[in-house]
mmCIF file of C-alpha atoms and ligand atoms in Angstrom:
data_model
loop_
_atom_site.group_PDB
_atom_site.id
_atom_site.type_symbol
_atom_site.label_atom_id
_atom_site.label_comp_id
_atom_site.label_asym_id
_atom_site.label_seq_id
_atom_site.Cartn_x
_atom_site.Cartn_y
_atom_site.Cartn_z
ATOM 1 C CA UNK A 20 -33.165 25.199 -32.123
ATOM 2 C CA UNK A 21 -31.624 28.632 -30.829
ATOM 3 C CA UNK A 22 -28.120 28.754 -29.745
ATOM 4 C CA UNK A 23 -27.577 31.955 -27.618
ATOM 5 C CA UNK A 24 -23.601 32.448 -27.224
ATOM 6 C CA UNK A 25 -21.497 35.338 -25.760
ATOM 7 C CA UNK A 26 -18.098 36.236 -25.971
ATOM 8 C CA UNK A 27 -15.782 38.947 -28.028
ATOM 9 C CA UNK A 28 -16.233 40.513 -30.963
ATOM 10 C CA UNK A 29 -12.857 41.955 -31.523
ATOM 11 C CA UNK A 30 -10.080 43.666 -33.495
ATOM 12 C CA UNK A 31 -7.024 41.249 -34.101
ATOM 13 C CA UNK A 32 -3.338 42.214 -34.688
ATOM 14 C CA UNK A 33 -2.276 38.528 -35.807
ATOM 15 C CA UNK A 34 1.514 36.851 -37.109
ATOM 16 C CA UNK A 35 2.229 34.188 -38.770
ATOM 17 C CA UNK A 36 5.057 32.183 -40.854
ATOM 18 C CA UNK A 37 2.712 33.393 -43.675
ATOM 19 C CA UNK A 38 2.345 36.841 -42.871
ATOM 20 C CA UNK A 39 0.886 39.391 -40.605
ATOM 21 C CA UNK A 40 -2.631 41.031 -40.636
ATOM 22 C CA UNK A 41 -3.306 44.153 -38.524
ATOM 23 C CA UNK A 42 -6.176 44.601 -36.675
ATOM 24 C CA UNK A 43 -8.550 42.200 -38.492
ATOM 25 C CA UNK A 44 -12.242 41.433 -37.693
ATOM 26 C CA UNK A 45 -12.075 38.278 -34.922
ATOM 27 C CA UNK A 46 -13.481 37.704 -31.879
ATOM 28 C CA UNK A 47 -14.638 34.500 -29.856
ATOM 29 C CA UNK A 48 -18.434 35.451 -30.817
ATOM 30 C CA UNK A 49 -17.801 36.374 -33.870
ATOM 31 C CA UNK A 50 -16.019 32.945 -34.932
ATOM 32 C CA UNK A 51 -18.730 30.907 -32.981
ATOM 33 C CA UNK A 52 -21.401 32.899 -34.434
ATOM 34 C CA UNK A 53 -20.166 32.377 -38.206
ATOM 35 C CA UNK A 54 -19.278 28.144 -37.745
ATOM 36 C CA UNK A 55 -22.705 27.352 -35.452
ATOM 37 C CA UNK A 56 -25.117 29.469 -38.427
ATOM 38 C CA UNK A 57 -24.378 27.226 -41.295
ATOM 39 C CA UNK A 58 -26.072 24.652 -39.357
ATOM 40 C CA UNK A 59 -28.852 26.033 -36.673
ATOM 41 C CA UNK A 60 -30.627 29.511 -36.528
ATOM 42 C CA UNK A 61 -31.425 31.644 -34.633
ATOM 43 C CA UNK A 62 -27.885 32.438 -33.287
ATOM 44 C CA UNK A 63 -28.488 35.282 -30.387
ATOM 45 C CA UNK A 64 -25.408 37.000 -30.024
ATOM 46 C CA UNK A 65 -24.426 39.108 -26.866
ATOM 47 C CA UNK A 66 -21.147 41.008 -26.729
ATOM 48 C CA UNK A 67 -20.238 44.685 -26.913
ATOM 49 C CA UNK A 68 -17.883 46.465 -29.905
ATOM 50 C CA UNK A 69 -16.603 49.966 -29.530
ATOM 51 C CA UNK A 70 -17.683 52.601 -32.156
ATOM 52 C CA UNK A 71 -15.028 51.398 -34.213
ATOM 53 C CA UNK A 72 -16.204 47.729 -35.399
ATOM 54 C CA UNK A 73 -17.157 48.214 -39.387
ATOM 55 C CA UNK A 74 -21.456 48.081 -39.496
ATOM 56 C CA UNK A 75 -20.611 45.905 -42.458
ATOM 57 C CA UNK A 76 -18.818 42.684 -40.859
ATOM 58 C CA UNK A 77 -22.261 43.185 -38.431
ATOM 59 C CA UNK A 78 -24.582 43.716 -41.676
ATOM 60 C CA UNK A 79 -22.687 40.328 -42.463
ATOM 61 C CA UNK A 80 -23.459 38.395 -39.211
ATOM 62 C CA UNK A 81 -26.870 39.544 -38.850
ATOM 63 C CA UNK A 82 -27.684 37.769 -43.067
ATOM 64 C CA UNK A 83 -26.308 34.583 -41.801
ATOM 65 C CA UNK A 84 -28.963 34.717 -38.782
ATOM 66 C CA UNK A 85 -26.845 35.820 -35.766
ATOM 67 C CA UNK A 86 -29.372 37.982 -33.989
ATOM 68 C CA UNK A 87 -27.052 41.123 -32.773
ATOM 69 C CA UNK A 88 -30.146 42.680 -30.490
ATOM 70 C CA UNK A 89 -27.570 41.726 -27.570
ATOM 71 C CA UNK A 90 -25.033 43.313 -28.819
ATOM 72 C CA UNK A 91 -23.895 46.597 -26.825
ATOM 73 C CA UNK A 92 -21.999 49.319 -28.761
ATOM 74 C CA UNK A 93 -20.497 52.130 -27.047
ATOM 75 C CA UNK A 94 -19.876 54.505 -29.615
ATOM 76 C CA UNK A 95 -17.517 56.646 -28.125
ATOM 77 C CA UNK A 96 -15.224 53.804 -26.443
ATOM 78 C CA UNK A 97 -12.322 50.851 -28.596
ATOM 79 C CA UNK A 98 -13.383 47.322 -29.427
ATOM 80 C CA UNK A 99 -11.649 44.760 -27.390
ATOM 81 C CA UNK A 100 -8.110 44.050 -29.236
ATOM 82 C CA UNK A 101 -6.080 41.273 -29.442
ATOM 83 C CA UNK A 102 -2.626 40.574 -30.641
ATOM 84 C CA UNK A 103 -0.675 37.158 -30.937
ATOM 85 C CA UNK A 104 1.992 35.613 -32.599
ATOM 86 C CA UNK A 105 2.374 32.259 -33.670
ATOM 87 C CA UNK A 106 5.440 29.984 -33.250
ATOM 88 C CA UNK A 107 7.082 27.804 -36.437
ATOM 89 C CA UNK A 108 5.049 25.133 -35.531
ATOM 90 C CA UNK A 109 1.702 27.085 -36.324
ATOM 91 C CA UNK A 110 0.189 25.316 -32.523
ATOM 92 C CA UNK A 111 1.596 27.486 -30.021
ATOM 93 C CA UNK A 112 1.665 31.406 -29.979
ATOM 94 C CA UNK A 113 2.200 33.944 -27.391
ATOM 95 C CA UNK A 114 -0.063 36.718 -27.001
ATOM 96 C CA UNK A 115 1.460 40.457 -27.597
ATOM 97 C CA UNK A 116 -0.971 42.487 -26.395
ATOM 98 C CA UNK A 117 -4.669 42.332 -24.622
ATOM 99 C CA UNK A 118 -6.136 45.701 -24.829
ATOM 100 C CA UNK A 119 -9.652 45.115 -22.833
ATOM 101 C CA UNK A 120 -11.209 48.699 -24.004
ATOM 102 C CA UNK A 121 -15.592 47.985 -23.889
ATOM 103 C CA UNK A 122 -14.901 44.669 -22.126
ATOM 104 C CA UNK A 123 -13.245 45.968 -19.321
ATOM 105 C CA UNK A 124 -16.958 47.050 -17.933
ATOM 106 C CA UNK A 125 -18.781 45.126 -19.864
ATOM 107 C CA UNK A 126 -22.516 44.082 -18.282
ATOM 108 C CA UNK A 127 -24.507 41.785 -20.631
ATOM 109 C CA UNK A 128 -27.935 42.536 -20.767
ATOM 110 C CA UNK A 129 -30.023 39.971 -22.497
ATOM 111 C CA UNK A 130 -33.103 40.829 -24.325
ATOM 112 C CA UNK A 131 -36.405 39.119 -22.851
ATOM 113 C CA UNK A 132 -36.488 36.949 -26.159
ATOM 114 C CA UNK A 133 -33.094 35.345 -25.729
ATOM 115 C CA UNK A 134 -33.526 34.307 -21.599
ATOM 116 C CA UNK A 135 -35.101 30.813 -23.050
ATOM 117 C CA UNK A 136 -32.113 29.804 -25.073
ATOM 118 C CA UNK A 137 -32.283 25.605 -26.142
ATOM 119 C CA UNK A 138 -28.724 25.593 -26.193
ATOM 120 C CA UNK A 139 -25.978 28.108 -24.861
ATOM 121 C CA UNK A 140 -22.050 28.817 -26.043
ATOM 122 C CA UNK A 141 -20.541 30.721 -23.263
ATOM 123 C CA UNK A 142 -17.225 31.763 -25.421
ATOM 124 C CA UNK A 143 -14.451 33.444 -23.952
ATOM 125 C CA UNK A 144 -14.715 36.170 -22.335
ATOM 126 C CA UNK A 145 -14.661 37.401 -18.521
ATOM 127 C CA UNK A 146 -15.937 34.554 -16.401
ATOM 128 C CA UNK A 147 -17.953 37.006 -14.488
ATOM 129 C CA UNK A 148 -19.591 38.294 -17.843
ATOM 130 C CA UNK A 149 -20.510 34.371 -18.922
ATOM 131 C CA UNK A 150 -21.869 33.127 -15.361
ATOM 132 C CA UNK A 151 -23.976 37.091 -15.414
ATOM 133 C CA UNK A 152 -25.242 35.556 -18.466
ATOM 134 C CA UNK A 153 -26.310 32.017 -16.852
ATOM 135 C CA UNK A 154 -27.844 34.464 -14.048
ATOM 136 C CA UNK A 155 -30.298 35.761 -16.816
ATOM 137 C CA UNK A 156 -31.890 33.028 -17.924
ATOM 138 C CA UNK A 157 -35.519 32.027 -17.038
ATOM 139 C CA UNK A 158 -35.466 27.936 -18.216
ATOM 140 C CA UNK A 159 -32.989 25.989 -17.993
ATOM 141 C CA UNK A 160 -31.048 24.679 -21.142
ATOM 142 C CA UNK A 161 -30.929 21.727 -22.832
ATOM 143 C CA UNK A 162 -26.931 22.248 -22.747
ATOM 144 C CA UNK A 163 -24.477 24.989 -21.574
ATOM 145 C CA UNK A 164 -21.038 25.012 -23.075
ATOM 146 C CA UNK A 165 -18.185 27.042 -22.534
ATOM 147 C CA UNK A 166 -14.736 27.728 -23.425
ATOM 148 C CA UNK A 167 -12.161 29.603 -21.785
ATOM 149 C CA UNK A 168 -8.601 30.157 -22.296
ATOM 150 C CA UNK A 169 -5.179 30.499 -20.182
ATOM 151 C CA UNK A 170 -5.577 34.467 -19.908
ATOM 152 C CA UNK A 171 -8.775 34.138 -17.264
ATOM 153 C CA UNK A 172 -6.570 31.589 -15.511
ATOM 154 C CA UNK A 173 -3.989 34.379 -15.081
ATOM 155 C CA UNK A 174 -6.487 36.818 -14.103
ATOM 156 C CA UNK A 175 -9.535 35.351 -12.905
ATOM 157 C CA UNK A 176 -8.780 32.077 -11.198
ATOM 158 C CA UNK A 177 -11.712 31.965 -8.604
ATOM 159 C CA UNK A 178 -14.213 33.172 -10.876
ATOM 160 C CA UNK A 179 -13.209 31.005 -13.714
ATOM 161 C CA UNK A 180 -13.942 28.302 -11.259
ATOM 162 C CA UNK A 181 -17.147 29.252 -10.191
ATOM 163 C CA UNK A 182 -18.609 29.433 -13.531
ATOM 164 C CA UNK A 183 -17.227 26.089 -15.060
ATOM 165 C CA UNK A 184 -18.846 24.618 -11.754
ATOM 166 C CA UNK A 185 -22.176 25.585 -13.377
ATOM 167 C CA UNK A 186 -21.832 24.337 -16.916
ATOM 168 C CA UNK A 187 -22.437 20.731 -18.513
ATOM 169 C CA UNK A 188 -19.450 20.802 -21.190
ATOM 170 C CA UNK A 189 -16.122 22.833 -21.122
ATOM 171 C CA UNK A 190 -14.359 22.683 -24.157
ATOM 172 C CA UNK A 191 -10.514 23.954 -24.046
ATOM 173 C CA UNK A 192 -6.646 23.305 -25.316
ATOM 174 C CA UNK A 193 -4.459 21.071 -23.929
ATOM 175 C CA UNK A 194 -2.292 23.269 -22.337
ATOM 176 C CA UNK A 195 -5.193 25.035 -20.499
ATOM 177 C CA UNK A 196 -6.535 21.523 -19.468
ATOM 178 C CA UNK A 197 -2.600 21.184 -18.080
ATOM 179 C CA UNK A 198 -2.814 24.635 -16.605
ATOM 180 C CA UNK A 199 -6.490 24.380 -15.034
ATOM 181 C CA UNK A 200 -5.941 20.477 -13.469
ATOM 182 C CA UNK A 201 -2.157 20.969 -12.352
ATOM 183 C CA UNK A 202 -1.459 17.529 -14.164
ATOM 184 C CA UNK A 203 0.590 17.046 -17.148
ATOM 185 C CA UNK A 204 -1.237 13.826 -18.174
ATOM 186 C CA UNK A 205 -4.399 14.803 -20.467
ATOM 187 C CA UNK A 206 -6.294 11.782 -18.871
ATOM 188 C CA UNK A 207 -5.273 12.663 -15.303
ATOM 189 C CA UNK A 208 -6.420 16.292 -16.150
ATOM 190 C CA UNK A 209 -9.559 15.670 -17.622
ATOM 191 C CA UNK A 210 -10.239 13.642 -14.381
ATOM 192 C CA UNK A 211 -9.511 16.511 -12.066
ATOM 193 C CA UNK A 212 -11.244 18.934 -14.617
ATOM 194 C CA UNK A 213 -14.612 16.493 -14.799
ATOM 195 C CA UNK A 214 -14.729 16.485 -10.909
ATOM 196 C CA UNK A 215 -14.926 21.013 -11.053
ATOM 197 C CA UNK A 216 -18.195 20.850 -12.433
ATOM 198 C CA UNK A 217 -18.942 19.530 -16.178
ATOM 199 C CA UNK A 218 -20.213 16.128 -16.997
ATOM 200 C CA UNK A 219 -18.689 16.552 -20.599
ATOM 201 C CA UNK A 220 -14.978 17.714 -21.571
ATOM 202 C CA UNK A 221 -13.602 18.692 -24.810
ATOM 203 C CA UNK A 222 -10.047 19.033 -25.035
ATOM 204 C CA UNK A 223 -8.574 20.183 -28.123
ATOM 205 C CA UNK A 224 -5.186 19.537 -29.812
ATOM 206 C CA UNK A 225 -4.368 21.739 -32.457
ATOM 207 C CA UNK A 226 -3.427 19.840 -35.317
ATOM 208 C CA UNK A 227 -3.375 16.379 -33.702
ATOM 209 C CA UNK A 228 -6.826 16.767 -32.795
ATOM 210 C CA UNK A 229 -9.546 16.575 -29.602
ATOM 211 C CA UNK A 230 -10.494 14.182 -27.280
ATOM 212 C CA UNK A 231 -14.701 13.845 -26.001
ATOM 213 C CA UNK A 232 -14.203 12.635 -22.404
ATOM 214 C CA UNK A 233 -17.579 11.538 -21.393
ATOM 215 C CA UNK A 234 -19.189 8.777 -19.055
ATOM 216 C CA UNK A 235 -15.864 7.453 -18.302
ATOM 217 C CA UNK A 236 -14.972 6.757 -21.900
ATOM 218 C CA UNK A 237 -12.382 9.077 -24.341
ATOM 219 C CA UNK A 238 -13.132 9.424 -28.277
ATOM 220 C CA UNK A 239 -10.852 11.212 -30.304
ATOM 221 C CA UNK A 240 -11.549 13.231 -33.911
ATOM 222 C CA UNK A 241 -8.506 13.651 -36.144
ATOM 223 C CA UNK A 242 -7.349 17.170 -37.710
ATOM 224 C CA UNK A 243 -7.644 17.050 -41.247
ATOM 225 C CA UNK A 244 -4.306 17.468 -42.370
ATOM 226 C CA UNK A 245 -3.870 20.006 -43.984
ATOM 227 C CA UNK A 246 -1.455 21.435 -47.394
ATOM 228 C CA UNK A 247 -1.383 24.891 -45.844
ATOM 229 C CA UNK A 248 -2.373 26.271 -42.384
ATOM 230 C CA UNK A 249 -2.315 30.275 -42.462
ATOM 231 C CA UNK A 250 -3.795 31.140 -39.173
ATOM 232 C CA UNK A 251 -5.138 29.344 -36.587
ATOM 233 C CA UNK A 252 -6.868 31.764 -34.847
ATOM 234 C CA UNK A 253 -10.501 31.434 -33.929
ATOM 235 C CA UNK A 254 -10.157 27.611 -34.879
ATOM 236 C CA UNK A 255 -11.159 26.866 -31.172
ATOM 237 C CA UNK A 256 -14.171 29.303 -31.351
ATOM 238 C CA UNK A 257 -15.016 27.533 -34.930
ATOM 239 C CA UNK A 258 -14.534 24.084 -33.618
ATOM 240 C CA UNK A 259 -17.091 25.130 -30.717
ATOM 241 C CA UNK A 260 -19.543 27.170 -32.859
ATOM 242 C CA UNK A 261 -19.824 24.173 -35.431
ATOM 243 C CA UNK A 262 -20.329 21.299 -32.455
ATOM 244 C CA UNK A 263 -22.517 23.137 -30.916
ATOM 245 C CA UNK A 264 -24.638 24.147 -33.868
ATOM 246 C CA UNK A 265 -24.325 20.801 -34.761
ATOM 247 C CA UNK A 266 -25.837 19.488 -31.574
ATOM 248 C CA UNK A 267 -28.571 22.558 -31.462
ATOM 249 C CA UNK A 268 -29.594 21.123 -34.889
ATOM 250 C CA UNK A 269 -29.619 17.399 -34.278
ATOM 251 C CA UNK A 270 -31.458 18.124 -30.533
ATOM 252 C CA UNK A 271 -30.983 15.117 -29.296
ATOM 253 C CA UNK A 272 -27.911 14.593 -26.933
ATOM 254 C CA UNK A 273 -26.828 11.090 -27.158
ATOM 255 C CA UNK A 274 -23.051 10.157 -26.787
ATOM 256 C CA UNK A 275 -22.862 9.026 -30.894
ATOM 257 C CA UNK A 276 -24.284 12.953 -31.148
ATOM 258 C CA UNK A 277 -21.534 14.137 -28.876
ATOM 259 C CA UNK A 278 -18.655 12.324 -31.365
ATOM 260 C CA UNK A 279 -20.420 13.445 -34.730
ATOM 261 C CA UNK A 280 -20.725 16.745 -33.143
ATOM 262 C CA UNK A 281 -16.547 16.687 -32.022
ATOM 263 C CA UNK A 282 -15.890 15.612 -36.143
ATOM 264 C CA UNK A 283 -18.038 18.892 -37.094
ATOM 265 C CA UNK A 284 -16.395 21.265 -35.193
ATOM 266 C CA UNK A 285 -12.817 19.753 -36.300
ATOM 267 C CA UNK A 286 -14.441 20.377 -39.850
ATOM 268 C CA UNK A 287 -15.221 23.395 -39.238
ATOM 269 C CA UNK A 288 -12.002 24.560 -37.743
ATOM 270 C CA UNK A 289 -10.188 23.136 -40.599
ATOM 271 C CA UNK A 290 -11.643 25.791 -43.065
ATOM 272 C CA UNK A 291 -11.124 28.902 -40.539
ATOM 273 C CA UNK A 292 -7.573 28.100 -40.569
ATOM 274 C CA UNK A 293 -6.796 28.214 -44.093
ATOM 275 C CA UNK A 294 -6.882 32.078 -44.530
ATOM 276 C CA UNK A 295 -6.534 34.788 -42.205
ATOM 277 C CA UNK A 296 -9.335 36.216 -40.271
ATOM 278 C CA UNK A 297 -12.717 35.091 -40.903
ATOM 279 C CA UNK A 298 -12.247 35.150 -44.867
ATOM 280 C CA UNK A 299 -12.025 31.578 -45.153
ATOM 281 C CA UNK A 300 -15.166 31.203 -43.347
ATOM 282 C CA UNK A 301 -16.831 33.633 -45.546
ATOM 283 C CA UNK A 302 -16.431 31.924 -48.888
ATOM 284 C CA UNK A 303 -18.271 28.618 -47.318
ATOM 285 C CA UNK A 304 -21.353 27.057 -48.763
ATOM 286 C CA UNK A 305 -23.286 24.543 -47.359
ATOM 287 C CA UNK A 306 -21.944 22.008 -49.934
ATOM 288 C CA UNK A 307 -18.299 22.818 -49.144
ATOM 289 C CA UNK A 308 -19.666 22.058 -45.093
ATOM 290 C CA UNK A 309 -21.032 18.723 -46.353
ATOM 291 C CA UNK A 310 -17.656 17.822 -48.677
ATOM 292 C CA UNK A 311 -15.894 18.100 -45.784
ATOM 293 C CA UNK A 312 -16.939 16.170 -43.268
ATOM 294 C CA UNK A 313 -17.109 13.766 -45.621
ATOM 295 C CA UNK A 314 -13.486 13.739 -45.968
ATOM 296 C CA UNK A 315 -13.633 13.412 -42.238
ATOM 297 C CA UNK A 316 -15.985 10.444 -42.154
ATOM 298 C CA UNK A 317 -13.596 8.808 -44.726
ATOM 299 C CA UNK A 318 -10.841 9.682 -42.311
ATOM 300 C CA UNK A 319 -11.957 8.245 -38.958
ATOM 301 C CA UNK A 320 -14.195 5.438 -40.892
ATOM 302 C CA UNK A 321 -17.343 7.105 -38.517
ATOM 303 C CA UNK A 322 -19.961 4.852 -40.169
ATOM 304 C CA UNK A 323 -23.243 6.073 -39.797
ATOM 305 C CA UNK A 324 -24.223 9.520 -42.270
ATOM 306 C CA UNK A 325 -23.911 12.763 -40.171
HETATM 307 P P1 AMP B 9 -8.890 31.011 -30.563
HETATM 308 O O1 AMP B 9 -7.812 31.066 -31.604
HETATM 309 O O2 AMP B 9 -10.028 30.099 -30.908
HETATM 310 O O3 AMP B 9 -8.364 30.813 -29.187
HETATM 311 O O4 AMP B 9 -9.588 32.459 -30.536
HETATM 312 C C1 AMP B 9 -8.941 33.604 -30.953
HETATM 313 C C2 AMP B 9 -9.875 34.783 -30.750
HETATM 314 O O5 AMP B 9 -10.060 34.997 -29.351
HETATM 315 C C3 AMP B 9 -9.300 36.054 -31.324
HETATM 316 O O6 AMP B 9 -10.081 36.465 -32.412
HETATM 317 C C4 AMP B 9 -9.299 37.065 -30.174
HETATM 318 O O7 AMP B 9 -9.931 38.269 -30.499
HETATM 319 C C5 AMP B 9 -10.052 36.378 -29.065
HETATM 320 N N1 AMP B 9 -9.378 36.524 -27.764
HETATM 321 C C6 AMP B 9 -8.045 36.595 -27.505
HETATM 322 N N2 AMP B 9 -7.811 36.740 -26.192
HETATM 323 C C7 AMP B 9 -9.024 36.731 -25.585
HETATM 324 C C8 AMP B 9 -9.456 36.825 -24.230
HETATM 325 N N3 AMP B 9 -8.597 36.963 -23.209
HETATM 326 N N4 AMP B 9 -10.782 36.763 -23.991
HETATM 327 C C9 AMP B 9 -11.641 36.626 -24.992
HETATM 328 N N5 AMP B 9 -11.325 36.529 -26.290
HETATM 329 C C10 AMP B 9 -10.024 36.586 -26.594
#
């Protein structure tokens, strides 16, 4: 089934207890993209770089079946760039530096052959670029996610809301579920957030985990522990790009779907995090996909094969 997602495709400036990369291939899109290919294609990209993204990390993208005929480049202008710093603890970091460059005017024009999509990963981005997105497509999907993150809540509170009123799952941390609800309590904020607009909320938890809240009822997927965590950014994007390729492939949205979907993507995110930058990701063959969510099924006992 096709999966049509937007969001960055960016530089990174990135620190960690194990080290610091500077401006490294990264990007909401470009994680998504990388985790939701190994198990659905076509993946129809939309995003804009500047002249300065390497044609070879795109050459990459476009072998693993990430359509890029969305993607804008404005050769004469700076891809969007990112820097961020982790704390000891390797879950929270504070972000240096937001350099908007391309995305500051960024209008996403989708090609006639992705305004059908089966299934749609808004990633984050300006909430005014993912709900012009929504206003582009001529059927509705079979299921529009989206994530988001604390930034747009600085910057874009009233748009933020508008768009998360039109989607059917929003998948984001636990201190933007605090931040977005007002309530400290993850279950009284995934209340308040499931009355904005989504019937479906993901809320992830670093290395404790994520909770599905769905129908009135909570699951919750581990985090594989872990020997050694190098960076965790883009695990969010991976953990999204891998549920909802996951779902996209299965096609059949039941609730066990949802929670096999919610062990994926914490697979998933478990292998971007081991290296920096999407180099982890990069290295992955399907049989390393399936090993590992095996160790997750062993972990949560999840009975039935995924
Ligand atoms: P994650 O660690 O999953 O939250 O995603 C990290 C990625 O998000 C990085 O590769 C950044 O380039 C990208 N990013 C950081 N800030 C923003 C933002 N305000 N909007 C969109 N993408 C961002």
């Amino acid at each position: 089934m096709s999966l049509l997602t937007v969001g960055t495709v960016a530089f990174d400036t990135i620190e960690t207890a194990f080290g610091k990369v500077d401006r490294v291939v990264g990007g909401a899109a470009m994680y998504i993209g990388l985790a939701a290919s190994k198990f659905t294609t076509p993946i129809n990209l939309v995003s804009v770089v500047g002249g300065d993204f390497p044609e070879k990390e795109l050459k990459y993208m476009e072998s693993l079946g990430i359509n890029l005929d969305g993607l804008q480049i404005k050769k004469n202008e700076k891809s969007f760039f990112w820097a961020g710093k982790y704390h000891d603890d390797m879950n929270g970091r504070d972000t240096l530096v937001t350099d908007l460059n391309v995305l500051a005017d960024f209008d996403p024009i989708l090609p006639e052959a992705h305004k059908k999509p089966d299934y749609v990963m808004l990633g984050n981005l300006t909430p005014d670029v993912q709900m012009r997105v929504l206003d582009q497509l001529k059927k509705k999907p079979k299921l529009v996610a989206m994530d988001t993150m604390n930034f747009w809540m600085d910057v874009a509170w009233d748009s933020l809301l508008k768009t998360i009123q039109k989607v059917d799952l929003l998948l984001i941390n636990d201190e933007e579920a605090r931040q977005l609800s007002g309530e400290h309590s993850l279950l009284k904020a995934a209340k308040a957030i499931l009355k904005m607009g989504p019937k479906i909320l993901v809320i992830k938890k670093g290395e404790h985990g994520a909770l599905l809240f769905q129908d009135k009822s909570v699951f919750f997927a581990p985090a594989l522990p872990l020997e050694k965590v190098m960076d965790p950014t883009g695990a969010g994007d991976t953990f999204a790009g891998g549920m909802m390729g996951y779902l996209a492939m299965k096609d059949r949205l039941t609730k066990d779907n949802f929670k096999k979907a919610i062990i994926v993507g914490s697979a998933m995110a478990s292998f971007c995090v081991e290296k920096f930058s999407n180099e982890r990701m990069k290295e992955l063959t399907t049989d390393m996909v399936k090993l590992r969510i095996k160790e997750f099924e062993k972990l949560v006992k999840f009975g039935a094969p995924l």
